[in-house]
Tab-separated table of C-alpha atoms and ligand atoms in Angstrom:
chain	number	residue	atom	x	y	z
A	1	MET	CA	72.615	-25.055	-49.480
A	2	ILE	CA	75.557	-23.696	-47.519
A	3	PRO	CA	78.979	-23.516	-49.193
A	4	THR	CA	81.542	-25.600	-47.339
A	5	LEU	CA	83.619	-23.573	-44.922
A	6	THR	CA	86.853	-24.497	-46.678
A	7	ASN	CA	85.748	-22.413	-49.684
A	8	LEU	CA	85.704	-19.187	-47.738
A	9	GLU	CA	88.144	-16.398	-48.492
A	10	GLU	CA	88.932	-13.474	-46.229
A	11	LEU	CA	87.060	-10.168	-46.759
A	12	CYS	CA	89.121	-7.260	-48.080
A	13	VAL	CA	89.528	-4.531	-45.430
A	14	SER	CA	88.931	-1.001	-46.765
A	15	ASN	CA	89.788	1.221	-43.793
A	16	ASP	CA	92.546	2.793	-45.913
A	17	LEU	CA	89.847	4.274	-48.182
A	18	LEU	CA	87.860	6.049	-45.461
A	19	GLY	CA	87.558	9.746	-46.312
A	20	ASN	CA	88.252	8.980	-49.987
A	21	PRO	CA	84.851	8.904	-51.756
A	22	GLU	CA	86.289	8.057	-55.152
A	23	GLY	CA	88.315	5.167	-53.755
A	24	LEU	CA	85.279	3.825	-51.885
A	25	GLN	CA	83.076	4.103	-54.982
A	26	ASP	CA	85.630	2.354	-57.181
A	27	ARG	CA	86.029	-0.521	-54.767
A	28	ILE	CA	82.338	-1.116	-54.113
A	29	SER	CA	81.580	-1.053	-57.819
A	30	GLU	CA	84.333	-3.635	-58.369
A	31	ASP	CA	83.848	-5.950	-55.346
A	32	GLY	CA	80.157	-5.408	-54.519
A	33	TYR	CA	80.938	-4.703	-50.876
A	34	LEU	CA	83.090	-2.686	-48.504
A	35	PHE	CA	84.307	-4.035	-45.193
A	36	PHE	CA	85.714	-1.914	-42.380
A	37	ARG	CA	87.311	-2.920	-39.110
A	38	GLN	CA	85.868	-1.026	-36.137
A	39	LEU	CA	83.976	1.504	-38.222
A	40	GLN	CA	81.525	1.840	-35.354
A	41	ASP	CA	82.478	2.624	-31.777
A	42	PRO	CA	83.101	-0.681	-29.967
A	43	ALA	CA	82.281	0.844	-26.566
A	44	MET	CA	78.896	2.068	-27.807
A	45	LEU	CA	78.142	-1.318	-29.375
A	46	LEU	CA	79.188	-3.140	-26.217
A	47	GLU	CA	76.751	-1.019	-24.213
A	48	LEU	CA	74.080	-1.783	-26.831
A	49	ARG	CA	74.909	-5.479	-26.511
A	50	ARG	CA	74.452	-5.301	-22.754
A	51	GLN	CA	71.078	-3.592	-23.120
A	52	MET	CA	69.759	-5.872	-25.873
A	53	LEU	CA	70.827	-9.082	-24.165
A	54	THR	CA	69.450	-7.926	-20.809
A	55	THR	CA	66.061	-7.508	-22.490
A	56	MET	CA	66.425	-10.973	-24.022
A	57	GLN	CA	67.245	-12.400	-20.610
A	58	GLU	CA	64.090	-10.809	-19.212
A	59	GLY	CA	62.240	-12.419	-22.102
A	60	GLY	CA	63.582	-15.866	-21.178
A	61	TRP	CA	66.035	-16.287	-24.069
A	62	ILE	CA	69.280	-15.861	-22.112
A	63	LYS	CA	70.184	-18.396	-19.466
A	64	GLN	CA	69.120	-17.151	-16.047
A	65	GLY	CA	71.991	-16.446	-13.681
A	66	THR	CA	74.506	-15.806	-16.494
A	67	ASP	CA	76.018	-12.473	-17.538
A	68	PRO	CA	73.869	-11.239	-20.450
A	69	LEU	CA	77.035	-10.035	-22.226
A	70	GLU	CA	78.055	-13.670	-22.675
A	71	GLY	CA	74.972	-14.266	-24.821
A	72	ILE	CA	74.361	-17.791	-23.542
A	73	ALA	CA	71.005	-19.030	-24.818
A	74	GLU	CA	68.502	-20.577	-22.437
A	75	PRO	CA	68.598	-24.304	-23.200
A	76	GLY	CA	65.538	-25.517	-25.061
A	77	VAL	CA	64.516	-22.088	-26.381
A	78	GLN	CA	64.669	-21.617	-30.145
A	79	CYS	CA	62.577	-19.424	-32.403
A	80	THR	CA	62.952	-17.141	-35.376
A	81	GLU	CA	61.228	-14.489	-37.487
A	82	GLY	CA	57.708	-15.623	-38.244
A	83	ASP	CA	57.206	-17.208	-34.818
A	84	PRO	CA	54.957	-15.163	-32.488
A	85	GLU	CA	57.267	-15.915	-29.531
A	86	TYR	CA	60.166	-14.404	-31.504
A	87	THR	CA	58.174	-11.225	-32.148
A	88	ASP	CA	57.252	-10.893	-28.462
A	89	VAL	CA	60.856	-10.566	-27.303
A	90	TYR	CA	62.090	-8.930	-30.523
A	91	HIS	CA	59.692	-6.036	-30.143
A	92	GLN	CA	60.828	-5.525	-26.562
A	93	VAL	CA	64.369	-5.231	-27.934
A	94	TYR	CA	63.042	-2.969	-30.701
A	95	ARG	CA	62.050	-0.337	-28.132
A	96	ASN	CA	65.705	0.241	-27.315
A	97	GLN	CA	66.684	3.851	-28.025
A	98	LEU	CA	70.383	3.196	-28.546
A	99	PHE	CA	69.580	0.458	-31.061
A	100	HIS	CA	67.889	3.040	-33.289
A	101	GLU	CA	70.276	5.898	-32.560
A	102	SER	CA	73.340	3.815	-33.346
A	103	ALA	CA	72.340	3.885	-37.034
A	104	HIS	CA	72.792	7.668	-37.040
A	105	SER	CA	76.402	7.855	-35.887
A	106	GLU	CA	78.446	10.483	-37.666
A	107	MET	CA	80.873	7.862	-38.919
A	108	MET	CA	78.114	5.753	-40.489
A	109	LEU	CA	76.421	8.746	-42.107
A	110	ARG	CA	79.661	10.098	-43.505
A	111	THR	CA	80.761	6.724	-44.799
A	112	VAL	CA	77.514	5.868	-46.594
A	113	SER	CA	77.272	9.378	-48.072
A	114	ASP	CA	80.865	9.060	-49.340
A	115	ILE	CA	79.975	5.688	-50.868
A	116	THR	CA	76.891	6.940	-52.695
A	117	GLY	CA	78.210	10.441	-53.356
A	118	ARG	CA	74.773	11.710	-52.300
A	119	GLN	CA	73.104	12.723	-49.061
A	120	THR	CA	72.312	9.356	-47.528
A	121	ILE	CA	70.191	8.485	-44.507
A	122	PRO	CA	69.267	5.418	-42.509
A	123	GLN	CA	65.877	4.036	-43.509
A	124	PRO	CA	63.289	4.274	-40.704
A	125	GLN	CA	63.065	0.491	-40.349
A	126	LYS	CA	66.057	-0.698	-38.351
A	127	VAL	CA	66.646	-4.448	-38.146
A	128	ALA	CA	68.258	-6.645	-35.521
A	129	ARG	CA	68.885	-10.368	-35.958
A	130	LEU	CA	68.806	-12.505	-32.851
A	131	TRP	CA	69.887	-15.971	-33.960
A	132	PHE	CA	69.791	-19.060	-31.771
A	133	PRO	CA	72.587	-21.649	-31.687
A	134	LYS	CA	72.217	-24.933	-33.563
A	135	TYR	CA	69.044	-23.801	-35.264
A	136	THR	CA	70.715	-24.101	-38.601
A	137	ALA	CA	67.763	-25.074	-40.787
A	138	HIS	CA	66.618	-21.481	-40.259
A	139	THR	CA	69.887	-19.824	-41.262
A	140	THR	CA	69.532	-16.936	-43.721
A	141	PRO	CA	70.015	-18.519	-47.175
A	142	ILE	CA	71.717	-16.900	-50.165
A	143	HIS	CA	69.732	-13.985	-51.516
A	144	GLN	CA	69.850	-10.426	-52.804
A	145	ASP	CA	68.378	-7.847	-50.457
A	146	PHE	CA	66.275	-6.175	-53.127
A	147	VAL	CA	63.621	-8.900	-52.829
A	148	HIS	CA	63.064	-7.913	-49.197
A	149	PHE	CA	63.772	-4.195	-48.933
A	150	GLN	CA	63.167	-2.901	-52.475
A	151	GLY	CA	63.301	0.848	-53.164
A	152	THR	CA	66.314	0.951	-55.512
A	153	TYR	CA	69.320	-1.252	-56.309
A	154	ASP	CA	71.522	1.459	-54.773
A	155	ASN	CA	70.234	0.950	-51.232
A	156	LEU	CA	73.028	-0.054	-48.908
A	157	THR	CA	72.789	-2.791	-46.314
A	158	CYS	CA	75.078	-2.255	-43.325
A	159	TRP	CA	75.619	-5.419	-41.333
A	160	SER	CA	77.444	-5.334	-38.034
A	161	PRO	CA	77.641	-7.846	-35.222
A	162	VAL	CA	76.782	-6.528	-31.767
A	163	GLY	CA	79.676	-8.346	-30.129
A	164	ASP	CA	82.517	-10.356	-31.636
A	165	CYS	CA	81.265	-12.806	-34.240
A	166	PRO	CA	83.730	-15.562	-35.104
A	167	ILE	CA	82.870	-17.763	-38.066
A	168	GLU	CA	81.207	-20.459	-35.935
A	169	LEU	CA	78.711	-17.897	-34.606
A	170	GLY	CA	77.363	-17.449	-38.116
A	171	GLY	CA	78.220	-14.033	-39.508
A	172	LEU	CA	77.574	-12.861	-43.051
A	173	ALA	CA	79.389	-14.148	-46.131
A	174	VAL	CA	79.252	-12.276	-49.448
A	175	LEU	CA	79.753	-13.464	-52.987
A	176	LYS	CA	82.377	-11.015	-54.192
A	177	GLY	CA	81.426	-9.131	-57.351
A	178	SER	CA	77.987	-10.754	-57.594
A	179	HIS	CA	76.213	-7.358	-57.848
A	180	LYS	CA	77.500	-7.218	-61.415
A	181	VAL	CA	74.681	-9.519	-62.535
A	182	GLY	CA	72.818	-6.185	-62.631
A	183	THR	CA	69.422	-7.710	-61.938
A	184	VAL	CA	67.433	-9.700	-59.391
A	185	LEU	CA	67.955	-13.433	-59.939
A	186	GLU	CA	65.115	-15.915	-59.465
A	187	HIS	CA	64.469	-16.539	-55.779
A	188	HIS	CA	62.821	-19.699	-54.498
A	189	PHE	CA	61.168	-20.913	-51.317
A	190	SER	CA	63.496	-21.509	-48.370
A	191	LEU	CA	62.839	-22.316	-44.737
A	192	GLY	CA	65.713	-19.998	-43.790
A	193	ALA	CA	65.210	-16.417	-42.601
A	194	GLY	CA	63.576	-14.278	-45.265
A	195	SER	CA	62.073	-17.439	-46.840
A	196	LEU	CA	63.683	-16.766	-50.230
A	197	MET	CA	66.876	-18.097	-51.759
A	198	ILE	CA	68.805	-18.281	-54.996
A	199	ASP	CA	69.519	-21.753	-56.407
A	200	GLN	CA	73.053	-22.969	-55.963
A	201	ALA	CA	73.435	-23.681	-59.680
A	202	ASP	CA	72.673	-20.018	-60.390
A	203	TYR	CA	75.355	-18.575	-58.144
A	204	ASP	CA	77.870	-21.352	-58.791
A	205	ALA	CA	77.603	-20.471	-62.477
A	206	LEU	CA	79.066	-17.057	-61.705
A	207	GLY	CA	82.313	-18.663	-60.505
A	208	LEU	CA	82.828	-16.008	-57.828
A	209	PRO	CA	84.438	-16.442	-54.399
A	210	TRP	CA	82.633	-16.449	-51.061
A	211	GLN	CA	84.227	-14.166	-48.512
A	212	THR	CA	83.774	-13.683	-44.791
A	213	THR	CA	85.862	-13.115	-41.683
A	214	ASN	CA	86.029	-13.547	-37.942
A	215	TYR	CA	84.152	-10.333	-37.175
A	216	GLU	CA	84.990	-8.224	-34.142
A	217	ILE	CA	82.738	-5.740	-32.439
A	218	GLY	CA	82.560	-2.508	-34.460
A	219	ASP	CA	83.360	-4.214	-37.769
A	220	THR	CA	80.903	-3.280	-40.515
A	221	LEU	CA	80.081	-4.831	-43.875
A	222	ILE	CA	78.332	-2.614	-46.439
A	223	PHE	CA	76.866	-3.746	-49.756
A	224	PRO	CA	74.228	-2.734	-52.337
A	225	ALA	CA	70.918	-4.497	-52.909
A	226	LEU	CA	72.055	-6.860	-55.674
A	227	THR	CA	75.088	-8.353	-53.905
A	228	MET	CA	74.450	-12.010	-53.087
A	229	HIS	CA	75.073	-12.968	-49.500
A	230	MET	CA	74.047	-15.386	-46.809
A	231	ALA	CA	74.571	-16.060	-43.146
A	232	LEU	CA	76.827	-18.887	-42.038
A	233	PRO	CA	75.202	-21.343	-39.633
A	234	ASN	CA	75.496	-20.630	-35.908
A	235	VAL	CA	77.124	-23.892	-34.887
A	236	THR	CA	78.198	-22.778	-31.413
A	237	GLU	CA	77.109	-24.881	-28.475
A	238	ASP	CA	75.039	-22.216	-26.729
A	239	ARG	CA	75.680	-18.638	-27.983
A	240	LEU	CA	73.162	-16.285	-29.536
A	241	ARG	CA	74.316	-14.232	-32.497
A	242	VAL	CA	73.180	-10.599	-32.281
A	243	SER	CA	73.633	-8.254	-35.221
A	244	LEU	CA	72.402	-5.047	-36.802
A	245	ASP	CA	71.135	-4.991	-40.314
A	246	ASN	CA	70.383	-1.429	-41.193
A	247	ARG	CA	69.663	0.019	-44.600
A	248	TYR	CA	70.681	3.398	-45.965
A	249	GLN	CA	69.413	5.272	-48.985
A	250	ALA	CA	69.883	8.578	-50.748
A	251	VAL	CA	67.240	11.067	-49.563
A	252	ASP	CA	66.035	11.629	-53.104
A	253	ASP	CA	65.551	7.922	-53.860
A	254	PRO	CA	62.145	6.295	-53.312
A	255	ILE	CA	61.502	4.059	-50.319
A	256	ALA	CA	59.219	1.017	-50.246
A	257	GLU	CA	56.316	1.587	-47.900
A	258	HIS	CA	57.077	-1.252	-45.469
A	259	MET	CA	60.518	0.219	-44.757
A	260	THR	CA	58.819	3.207	-43.109
A	261	GLU	CA	57.378	0.904	-40.432
A	262	PRO	CA	59.094	-0.959	-37.581
A	263	HIS	CA	60.527	-4.350	-38.493
A	264	LEU	CA	57.998	-7.206	-38.109
A	265	ALA	CA	55.231	-4.652	-37.531
A	266	GLY	CA	52.884	-6.959	-39.418
A	267	MET	CA	53.355	-9.637	-36.766
A	268	SER	CA	51.661	-7.717	-33.939
A	269	ALA	CA	50.094	-4.373	-33.121
A	270	PHE	CA	53.426	-2.609	-32.888
A	271	GLY	CA	54.243	0.780	-34.328
A	272	TRP	CA	56.484	3.788	-33.780
A	273	ARG	CA	54.413	4.953	-30.813
A	274	GLU	CA	55.249	1.717	-28.972
A	275	THR	CA	58.854	1.866	-30.179
A	276	TYR	CA	59.372	5.361	-28.774
A	277	GLU	CA	57.415	4.944	-25.546
A	278	ALA	CA	60.370	4.896	-23.144
A	279	TRP	CA	62.829	7.135	-25.024
A	280	ASP	CA	64.324	10.157	-23.280
A	281	SER	CA	64.959	12.126	-26.485
A	282	GLU	CA	62.938	12.988	-29.563
A	283	GLU	CA	65.901	13.771	-31.777
A	284	TYR	CA	65.707	10.570	-33.817
A	285	GLN	CA	61.974	9.994	-33.608
A	286	TYR	CA	60.151	10.335	-36.938
A	287	TYR	CA	63.306	11.991	-38.317
A	288	TRP	CA	62.392	11.018	-41.900
A	289	LYS	CA	59.008	12.760	-41.888
A	290	ASP	CA	60.443	16.159	-42.823
A	291	LEU	CA	62.601	14.808	-45.624
A	292	GLY	CA	59.802	14.344	-48.142
A	293	LEU	CA	60.802	10.771	-49.033
A	294	LYS	CA	58.947	9.379	-52.010
A	295	VAL	CA	57.096	6.308	-50.713
A	296	ILE	CA	56.298	3.547	-53.211
A	297	PRO	CA	54.152	0.451	-52.637
A	298	LYS	CA	55.764	-2.829	-51.611
A	299	ASP	CA	56.085	-5.369	-54.416
A	300	PHE	CA	54.718	-8.647	-53.052
A	301	SER	CA	55.585	-10.703	-56.119
A	302	PHE	CA	58.809	-12.186	-54.665
A	303	ALA	CA	57.145	-13.270	-51.420
A	304	ASN	CA	54.053	-14.537	-53.218
A	305	LYS	CA	56.114	-16.658	-55.593
A	306	GLY	CA	57.965	-18.180	-52.608
A	307	PHE	CA	54.641	-18.944	-50.961
A	308	ASP	CA	53.275	-20.598	-54.095
A	309	GLU	CA	56.391	-22.771	-54.248
A	310	ALA	CA	56.042	-23.697	-50.578
A	311	CYS	CA	52.441	-24.772	-51.264
A	312	GLU	CA	53.521	-26.884	-54.224
A	313	LEU	CA	56.292	-28.559	-52.215
A	314	ALA	CA	54.102	-29.082	-49.147
A	315	ARG	CA	51.559	-30.969	-51.269
A	316	SER	CA	54.208	-33.606	-51.900
A	317	GLY	CA	55.095	-33.727	-48.202
A	318	HIS	CA	58.310	-31.606	-48.371
A	319	GLU	CA	59.138	-31.305	-44.680
A	320	GLU	CA	60.514	-27.758	-44.689
A	321	ALA	CA	57.614	-26.471	-46.765
A	322	VAL	CA	55.148	-28.121	-44.382
A	323	HIS	CA	56.964	-26.483	-41.463
A	324	HIS	CA	56.780	-23.124	-43.247
A	325	LEU	CA	53.033	-23.384	-43.862
A	326	ALA	CA	52.416	-24.462	-40.259
A	327	ARG	CA	54.369	-21.391	-39.127
A	328	LEU	CA	52.209	-19.106	-41.292
A	329	ILE	CA	49.017	-20.602	-39.836
A	330	ASN	CA	50.377	-20.186	-36.325
A	331	GLN	CA	51.075	-16.489	-37.058
A	332	ASP	CA	47.525	-15.751	-38.076
A	333	PRO	CA	45.115	-18.506	-39.124
A	334	ASP	CA	42.716	-16.121	-40.879
A	335	THR	CA	44.823	-14.623	-43.657
A	336	GLU	CA	44.221	-15.701	-47.233
A	337	GLN	CA	47.565	-17.511	-47.311
A	338	SER	CA	46.882	-19.301	-44.018
A	339	LEU	CA	43.508	-20.513	-45.246
A	340	ARG	CA	45.185	-21.950	-48.325
A	341	ALA	CA	47.930	-23.478	-46.155
A	342	GLN	CA	45.344	-25.126	-43.897
A	343	GLU	CA	43.640	-26.715	-46.880
A	344	ILE	CA	46.942	-28.163	-48.078
A	345	LEU	CA	48.017	-29.495	-44.678
A	346	ALA	CA	44.586	-31.025	-44.099
A	347	GLN	CA	45.045	-33.149	-47.223
A	348	LEU	CA	48.360	-34.663	-46.096
B	1	AKG	O1	71.906	-11.643	-40.326
B	1	AKG	C1	71.378	-12.466	-41.071
B	1	AKG	O2	71.323	-13.680	-40.819
B	1	AKG	C2	70.757	-12.023	-42.353
B	1	AKG	C3	71.189	-10.713	-42.746
B	1	AKG	C4	70.711	-10.364	-44.100
B	1	AKG	O3	70.995	-10.991	-45.058
B	1	AKG	C5	69.857	-9.216	-44.289
B	1	AKG	O4	69.324	-8.671	-43.334
B	1	AKG	O5	69.672	-8.818	-45.418
B	2	FE2	FE1	70.250	-9.891	-46.753
């Protein structure tokens, strides 16, 4: 459930603390996030926007004959993570060199290292979100990132729109101070991106304010893995929302195994070799291999619990759960989960 827009407060801008590690650490431990205007180079991000949206236009997502920079979605096209047609275009975008390199900018590295007080690096898995207009049932619901990215609670998510992102385009909102719960709350099945959400009663009980802003290109929101957040719905008539969602961690912290692979690698035969195929530099290829990161197995319990709930709900005809199971079957009909999903749908 999405909080009403009238409840939203403005994010606190922390540019005045840049270069002041102690100030940054105090604020993030109090607020559960740090927000900076134009932390990343707008010109670089605008070039990245041009490249990413040109690839999406070639993939049929951006209206033919329009300037890709405008981000106007092709009418009638809508898909999201979990749909094979999303992966097809997404992995074309994923090959983009600048998309990966942008995570390594000096400003980002310095800022995250100042925040953690330790040597901090981007995780290998970079993430882009390419979100269609008026596809709001699939909006990212409220969650804590630990259920998806794991590793440690200290991992930092860095969210930045690739282009201006006014509220109606559906940027991120954070629940200020919510990291102080100190633990992962129960997550439940959701049709929205990531498929897991926290119940409204659980976050309402905290009595904390939702904050967001009209983001401009270069603006960057940084928060640790327990901070509750969600995307606002993209209610624009025809614009795609494009954003980066990269994670950073201290080099001597463990990393969950799946974060060493490309995003959505499980959806198709796509690995680093394919990612790097057209790059003209090796500088940021396999950069983590020499760092001796401690790799730990992925914990599937969060995802499995969400799946079990979806099955339970689908049995009683819950429309979103049925949609979710149909999507899983469409991805790959032969997995254990898909076989179970087929049994359930057959009985409806
Ligand atoms: O951009 C989005 O809609 C979701 C971002 C997010 O919550 C995440 O990647 O953790
Ligand atoms: Fe998230």
